[in-house]
Structures are given as structure tokens and as C-alpha cells.
Amino acid sequence: MKLLRYGAPGREKPAAVDRKGVLRDLSGQIGDLAGAALLPENLDALRGLDLESLPEIEGTPRIGPCVGEVGKFVAIGLNYADHAKESGVDVPREPVIFMKATSCICGPNDNVVIPGGSEKTDWEVELGVVIGTPGHNIEEAEALSHVAGYCVVNDVSERAFQLEGTGQWVKGKSADTFGPVGPWLVTSDEVPDPQNLPIWLEVNGHRYQDGSTKTMVFPVAHLVSYVSRFMSLQSGNIITTGTPPGVGMGQNPPTYLKPGDVMTLGIDGLGEQRQHVVASN
């Protein structure tokens, strides 16, 4: 299934995409695509619906983040060897974990706002993993069974805030609008191999990132298991799994986002995002 949320920020309703690509309202079946709605038995119930009998969503509504009430937004750094190289660091021996504030989450086509004082706002297309079944100390062999589905994430980053001051990466990763998520939550049954997904990003029509999840250093199953050693994972948590090479920081000379730029990004089978970059007020 391709599941989504639509409507004004903070008032999104759940929906699904039917076989003909028509958006169908799910608010008569579930309150939101959040928490317990993402458990396997509840997703199975949604699969049993005749989507074409549900109300059609008219017009072109705003698409919100595909998961609501995200309790944890966990991110993995330097998970593609070529990206580590362009960042000037060694490939890590174990996954690098940092957090993005959940307040950065926004819709896939919402504007990305450059925060005040920023001179190095950058892009990172990533595969997002949405947890369905909660767990702690999850075995790697069982890890994918804890995944509800997958989505596109743009891990927008302010490199000076991230790397040039004191403290942790979270400062450069958490500004409002720095976490576009969606458009769809594609359930795991439609993604038989998360390690074989073409992934790309363009700025103003120029393709900067053009990779595949097959070149991840640590695959999804390992990441879910690894993260769960250090924190419990709950339904609706998102793990965003790192970016392939081609970020602005890695260009020669470095190239950063400015007001008026347009980012377009996507992952095969998971949909596309499109964000206009604007200045903060």
C-alpha cells in the first residue's frame, strides 16, 4: 500500500493511493497514520479494504508528512562510503547515530526555510525506515519484520551549525522544515529489497545525487538492530539511513542552497518530493 496524510499542517487526515492512482480518504477507518495504526495487524486490516469504495479526495490538497506523531527521528551519518570520502572522513566502523528534532518534520512539498544566520544549508536525499512493531535489542535476522514501510526523506543540513561550532550534529539538522518526509509511506510488502533502490536529488534541474541503496555501508536490517541496542523503537519512529555522494558540501567549490532554489528528489517506488527554498522572516 501507498499511504499518506493530506491537509493543512497539524490537521492532516490519513489516505491511501488506489490502483488507479486516486487518493482515497481513510479517516473513516483510522484516526491517523501514527502509532498503533502502523502495527502489522492494523496495516493488514487496511490491506483488506476496497479502496475504490472509499471517498475520493478532490482537487490537489497539500500532502503532509506520511507519518504523524513521530516520537523519534533517528538519523544515520556517513552510511555511504563515497559520501564519507567527500566529507573528508573515514568510513565508520559502526553506524554513526544522531537525532533530528521532530519539530523539523514537514510535508514533502512544503517550503524549506533557510534559518537565520545560515550560509551553508545543504541537501541530503535519504531512505526513511518507519517502525511498525516496537522492539528493543532486536536481532538483525528479525529486524525487517519490525518495519512498517519506507519513505523518502530530505535530511536538510546546515553545515556550519553542524560541524563548525561546539556540541552535536543535531544543531545543524533540526531547524524547522529540515525534515521533509513522504509523499508516501510504502508498506514493506511492496519493497521486497530495500537495498536495491535508485535514489536521486536535483537542485534547479541539475542532478547532484544519483545513487542506490545497494551501496550503503550498513544495510537497513543492521541499522534497525543496531539502533535498538541503544534505545527502544516504537511504532511510528523514523530512522533515516544516510545519503549517497553529491551533497553541496562535497562540490568543488562547495555549493549551498539559497532562496529561490528548487530541490527535486526521489527514490524509485517511493515517490518524489519538490521543495522551494525560501529565506527566514
Tab-separated table of C-alpha atoms in Angstrom:
chain	number	residue	atom	x	y	z
A	1	MET	CA	0.000	0.000	0.000
A	2	LYS	CA	0.917	3.614	-0.537
A	3	LEU	CA	-0.323	5.533	2.488
A	4	LEU	CA	-0.201	9.270	3.024
A	5	ARG	CA	-1.566	12.189	5.024
A	6	TYR	CA	-3.172	15.251	3.496
A	7	GLY	CA	-4.499	18.607	4.608
A	8	ALA	CA	-3.313	21.679	6.463
A	9	PRO	CA	-0.286	21.405	8.782
A	10	GLY	CA	-1.317	19.911	12.088
A	11	ARG	CA	-4.715	18.842	10.754
A	12	GLU	CA	-3.731	16.134	8.296
A	13	LYS	CA	-6.030	13.208	7.546
A	14	PRO	CA	-4.973	9.680	6.542
A	15	ALA	CA	-5.354	8.479	2.971
A	16	ALA	CA	-4.257	5.786	0.548
A	17	VAL	CA	-3.488	5.604	-3.165
A	18	ASP	CA	-5.734	3.153	-5.016
A	19	ARG	CA	-4.776	1.010	-8.020
A	20	LYS	CA	-5.598	3.845	-10.431
A	21	GLY	CA	-3.537	6.400	-8.549
A	22	VAL	CA	-6.594	8.096	-7.000
A	23	LEU	CA	-6.281	9.365	-3.425
A	24	ARG	CA	-8.854	7.811	-1.077
A	25	ASP	CA	-9.724	9.108	2.372
A	26	LEU	CA	-9.072	6.718	5.283
A	27	SER	CA	-10.350	8.917	8.110
A	28	GLY	CA	-13.436	6.700	8.467
A	29	GLN	CA	-11.171	3.735	9.202
A	30	ILE	CA	-8.295	5.180	11.288
A	31	GLY	CA	-7.659	8.426	13.095
A	32	ASP	CA	-4.170	8.964	11.707
A	33	LEU	CA	-1.168	7.190	10.216
A	34	ALA	CA	0.564	7.148	13.571
A	35	GLY	CA	1.368	4.897	16.489
A	36	ALA	CA	-0.717	1.747	16.725
A	37	ALA	CA	-2.165	2.243	13.226
A	38	LEU	CA	1.249	1.100	11.947
A	39	LEU	CA	1.208	-2.259	13.741
A	40	PRO	CA	1.148	-5.232	11.351
A	41	GLU	CA	-2.390	-6.329	12.221
A	42	ASN	CA	-3.754	-2.837	11.614
A	43	LEU	CA	-1.941	-2.484	8.304
A	44	ASP	CA	-3.350	-5.883	7.328
A	45	ALA	CA	-6.837	-4.558	8.060
A	46	LEU	CA	-6.208	-1.617	5.735
A	47	ARG	CA	-4.999	-4.002	3.016
A	48	GLY	CA	-8.347	-5.752	3.226
A	49	LEU	CA	-10.283	-2.611	2.329
A	50	ASP	CA	-11.822	-1.982	-1.064
A	51	LEU	CA	-10.074	1.338	-1.576
A	52	GLU	CA	-12.139	2.257	-4.605
A	53	SER	CA	-15.263	2.252	-2.442
A	54	LEU	CA	-13.822	4.922	-0.125
A	55	PRO	CA	-14.329	8.684	-0.615
A	56	GLU	CA	-12.200	10.177	-3.357
A	57	ILE	CA	-10.111	13.181	-2.342
A	58	GLU	CA	-10.943	16.015	-4.682
A	59	GLY	CA	-8.528	18.576	-6.088
A	60	THR	CA	-4.855	18.834	-5.218
A	61	PRO	CA	-4.595	19.048	-1.441
A	62	ARG	CA	-1.375	19.682	0.407
A	63	ILE	CA	0.426	16.420	1.147
A	64	GLY	CA	1.719	16.263	4.709
A	65	PRO	CA	4.442	14.113	6.234
A	66	CYS	CA	3.429	10.492	5.739
A	67	VAL	CA	3.712	9.630	9.441
A	68	GLY	CA	2.127	11.528	12.317
A	69	GLU	CA	3.143	11.899	15.943
A	70	VAL	CA	6.720	10.778	15.322
A	71	GLY	CA	8.270	10.071	18.706
A	72	LYS	CA	11.868	9.653	17.496
A	73	PHE	CA	13.564	10.870	14.328
A	74	VAL	CA	16.820	8.904	14.319
A	75	ALA	CA	19.416	9.583	11.635
A	76	ILE	CA	22.474	7.698	10.426
A	77	GLY	CA	25.535	9.596	9.257
A	78	LEU	CA	28.192	8.679	6.711
A	79	ASN	CA	26.444	5.483	5.622
A	80	TYR	CA	27.649	5.594	2.008
A	81	ALA	CA	31.405	5.211	1.506
A	82	ASP	CA	31.607	7.836	-1.247
A	83	HIS	CA	29.747	10.354	0.911
A	84	ALA	CA	32.184	9.756	3.769
A	85	LYS	CA	35.030	10.387	1.318
A	86	GLU	CA	33.548	13.653	0.045
A	87	SER	CA	33.040	14.705	3.681
A	88	GLY	CA	36.737	14.127	4.333
A	89	VAL	CA	36.295	11.387	6.929
A	90	ASP	CA	36.921	7.667	7.130
A	91	VAL	CA	34.131	5.157	6.608
A	92	PRO	CA	32.824	4.490	10.123
A	93	ARG	CA	33.444	1.104	11.753
A	94	GLU	CA	29.927	1.143	13.201
A	95	PRO	CA	26.862	3.257	12.406
A	96	VAL	CA	27.002	6.934	13.348
A	97	ILE	CA	23.752	7.839	15.121
A	98	PHE	CA	22.383	11.335	15.651
A	99	MET	CA	18.911	12.754	16.184
A	100	LYS	CA	16.821	15.254	14.300
A	101	ALA	CA	14.256	17.182	16.335
A	102	THR	CA	10.765	16.018	15.405
A	103	SER	CA	9.738	19.672	15.053
A	104	CYS	CA	11.741	19.754	11.793
A	105	ILE	CA	9.348	17.322	10.093
A	106	CYS	CA	7.263	18.795	7.276
A	107	GLY	CA	5.457	17.735	4.128
A	108	PRO	CA	7.341	16.554	1.034
A	109	ASN	CA	6.483	19.647	-0.988
A	110	ASP	CA	6.498	22.273	1.761
A	111	ASN	CA	8.953	25.154	1.515
A	112	VAL	CA	12.372	24.647	3.092
A	113	VAL	CA	13.280	27.711	5.133
A	114	ILE	CA	16.921	28.758	5.432
A	115	PRO	CA	17.372	29.654	9.108
A	116	GLY	CA	18.704	33.000	10.244
A	117	GLY	CA	22.480	33.177	10.155
A	118	SER	CA	22.825	30.245	7.783
A	119	GLU	CA	25.363	30.321	4.981
A	120	LYS	CA	25.749	26.572	4.404
A	121	THR	CA	22.316	24.952	4.102
A	122	ASP	CA	22.702	21.657	2.249
A	123	TRP	CA	20.618	18.780	0.864
A	124	GLU	CA	20.659	15.011	1.546
A	125	VAL	CA	18.209	12.575	-0.072
A	126	GLU	CA	17.753	9.507	2.120
A	127	LEU	CA	15.735	6.325	2.536
A	128	GLY	CA	13.478	6.614	5.588
A	129	VAL	CA	12.511	3.490	7.553
A	130	VAL	CA	9.274	3.632	9.557
A	131	ILE	CA	8.957	1.282	12.505
A	132	GLY	CA	5.774	-0.762	12.841
A	133	THR	CA	6.345	-3.370	15.530
A	134	PRO	CA	8.061	-1.931	18.627
A	135	GLY	CA	11.213	-3.557	19.914
A	136	HIS	CA	14.430	-3.360	21.898
A	137	ASN	CA	17.597	-5.364	21.274
A	138	ILE	CA	16.114	-6.578	18.001
A	139	GLU	CA	18.011	-9.384	16.292
A	140	GLU	CA	19.259	-8.445	12.825
A	141	ALA	CA	17.583	-11.508	11.324
A	142	GLU	CA	14.227	-10.247	12.630
A	143	ALA	CA	14.776	-6.544	12.037
A	144	LEU	CA	12.868	-6.114	8.779
A	145	SER	CA	9.772	-7.650	10.363
A	146	HIS	CA	9.676	-4.584	12.645
A	147	VAL	CA	9.458	-2.230	9.637
A	148	ALA	CA	6.033	-0.881	8.649
A	149	GLY	CA	7.320	0.700	5.469
A	150	TYR	CA	9.647	3.106	3.732
A	151	CYS	CA	9.601	6.722	2.576
A	152	VAL	CA	11.706	9.488	1.075
A	153	VAL	CA	13.442	11.861	3.491
A	154	ASN	CA	15.393	15.039	2.759
A	155	ASP	CA	17.854	15.360	5.639
A	156	VAL	CA	18.366	19.099	5.146
A	157	SER	CA	21.501	20.219	6.994
A	158	GLU	CA	23.210	23.476	7.948
A	159	ARG	CA	26.877	22.553	7.763
A	160	ALA	CA	28.299	25.400	9.834
A	161	PHE	CA	25.808	24.755	12.625
A	162	GLN	CA	26.528	21.028	12.325
A	163	LEU	CA	30.311	20.980	12.125
A	164	GLU	CA	31.951	24.294	12.958
A	165	GLY	CA	30.711	25.007	16.475
A	166	THR	CA	30.626	23.047	19.678
A	167	GLY	CA	28.190	20.301	20.528
A	168	GLN	CA	26.499	17.662	18.416
A	169	TRP	CA	25.255	17.418	14.829
A	170	VAL	CA	21.658	17.887	15.983
A	171	LYS	CA	22.098	21.693	15.872
A	172	GLY	CA	22.621	21.629	12.118
A	173	LYS	CA	19.925	19.065	11.447
A	174	SER	CA	16.864	20.309	13.307
A	175	ALA	CA	15.721	23.699	12.025
A	176	ASP	CA	12.028	23.933	11.203
A	177	THR	CA	11.381	22.405	7.730
A	178	PHE	CA	14.696	20.483	7.756
A	179	GLY	CA	12.875	17.128	7.625
A	180	PRO	CA	10.578	16.729	4.597
A	181	VAL	CA	9.076	13.213	4.824
A	182	GLY	CA	6.950	11.458	2.195
A	183	PRO	CA	4.948	11.730	-0.002
A	184	TRP	CA	4.009	8.127	0.758
A	185	LEU	CA	4.628	5.514	3.373
A	186	VAL	CA	5.060	2.486	1.131
A	187	THR	CA	4.403	-0.637	3.168
A	188	SER	CA	7.225	-3.138	3.400
A	189	ASP	CA	5.411	-5.792	1.361
A	190	GLU	CA	5.837	-3.509	-1.670
A	191	VAL	CA	9.579	-3.091	-1.028
A	192	PRO	CA	10.985	-6.622	-1.097
A	193	ASP	CA	14.607	-5.396	-1.139
A	194	PRO	CA	15.321	-2.023	0.492
A	195	GLN	CA	18.953	-2.451	-0.561
A	196	ASN	CA	18.225	-2.096	-4.270
A	197	LEU	CA	16.517	1.262	-4.664
A	198	PRO	CA	17.778	4.000	-7.023
A	199	ILE	CA	17.930	7.327	-5.147
A	200	TRP	CA	18.496	10.805	-6.559
A	201	LEU	CA	18.294	14.564	-5.966
A	202	GLU	CA	18.365	17.628	-8.232
A	203	VAL	CA	18.701	21.339	-7.480
A	204	ASN	CA	17.312	23.660	-10.158
A	205	GLY	CA	17.243	20.741	-12.599
A	206	HIS	CA	20.884	19.748	-12.075
A	207	ARG	CA	21.337	16.232	-10.755
A	208	TYR	CA	23.767	16.251	-7.848
A	209	GLN	CA	22.957	12.906	-6.232
A	210	ASP	CA	22.408	9.754	-8.273
A	211	GLY	CA	22.973	6.576	-6.315
A	212	SER	CA	21.473	3.374	-4.991
A	213	THR	CA	20.759	1.997	-1.554
A	214	LYS	CA	22.790	-1.061	-2.545
A	215	THR	CA	25.955	0.928	-1.742
A	216	MET	CA	25.036	1.544	1.909
A	217	VAL	CA	27.828	0.648	4.317
A	218	PHE	CA	25.327	-0.714	6.860
A	219	PRO	CA	22.047	-2.105	5.433
A	220	VAL	CA	18.599	-1.408	6.824
A	221	ALA	CA	18.348	-4.624	8.841
A	222	HIS	CA	21.631	-3.909	10.570
A	223	LEU	CA	20.642	-0.315	11.307
A	224	VAL	CA	17.306	-1.254	12.891
A	225	SER	CA	19.014	-3.864	15.050
A	226	TYR	CA	21.898	-1.557	15.967
A	227	VAL	CA	19.745	1.429	16.916
A	228	SER	CA	17.509	-0.805	19.027
A	229	ARG	CA	20.500	-1.710	21.205
A	230	PHE	CA	20.665	1.854	22.478
A	231	MET	CA	17.006	2.873	22.590
A	232	SER	CA	13.669	1.141	22.273
A	233	LEU	CA	11.930	1.641	18.963
A	234	GLN	CA	8.223	2.431	18.900
A	235	SER	CA	5.586	2.378	16.180
A	236	GLY	CA	5.987	5.458	14.016
A	237	ASN	CA	9.635	6.115	14.804
A	238	ILE	CA	11.632	7.051	11.710
A	239	ILE	CA	15.209	6.009	11.003
A	240	THR	CA	16.714	7.903	8.078
A	241	THR	CA	19.578	5.882	6.717
A	242	GLY	CA	22.206	8.201	5.250
A	243	THR	CA	22.816	9.845	1.908
A	244	PRO	CA	24.763	8.918	-1.227
A	245	PRO	CA	27.502	11.242	-2.533
A	246	GLY	CA	26.728	14.541	-4.211
A	247	VAL	CA	25.820	16.851	-1.343
A	248	GLY	CA	26.593	20.549	-1.648
A	249	MET	CA	29.444	20.384	0.866
A	250	GLY	CA	31.207	17.887	-1.393
A	251	GLN	CA	31.172	20.027	-4.539
A	252	ASN	CA	34.240	21.895	-5.788
A	253	PRO	CA	33.750	24.621	-4.789
A	254	PRO	CA	31.092	23.812	-2.144
A	255	THR	CA	27.578	24.748	-3.295
A	256	TYR	CA	24.831	25.609	-0.815
A	257	LEU	CA	21.135	26.351	-1.051
A	258	LYS	CA	19.857	29.886	-1.493
A	259	PRO	CA	16.389	31.438	-1.620
A	260	GLY	CA	14.732	30.695	-4.952
A	261	ASP	CA	16.344	27.283	-5.417
A	262	VAL	CA	14.143	24.259	-6.065
A	263	MET	CA	15.027	20.782	-4.839
A	264	THR	CA	13.525	17.717	-6.517
A	265	LEU	CA	14.326	14.293	-5.105
A	266	GLY	CA	13.026	10.758	-5.067
A	267	ILE	CA	13.514	7.045	-4.613
A	268	ASP	CA	12.194	4.540	-7.133
A	269	GLY	CA	8.825	3.213	-5.985
A	270	LEU	CA	8.598	5.599	-3.022
A	271	GLY	CA	7.624	8.795	-4.824
A	272	GLU	CA	9.138	12.232	-5.253
A	273	GLN	CA	9.482	15.455	-3.285
A	274	ARG	CA	9.745	19.032	-4.530
A	275	GLN	CA	10.703	21.921	-2.249
A	276	HIS	CA	11.155	25.629	-2.875
A	277	VAL	CA	13.877	27.187	-0.751
A	278	VAL	CA	12.934	30.442	0.971
A	279	ALA	CA	14.577	32.855	3.382
A	280	SER	CA	13.500	33.052	7.014
A	281	ASN	CA	11.332	36.007	8.002
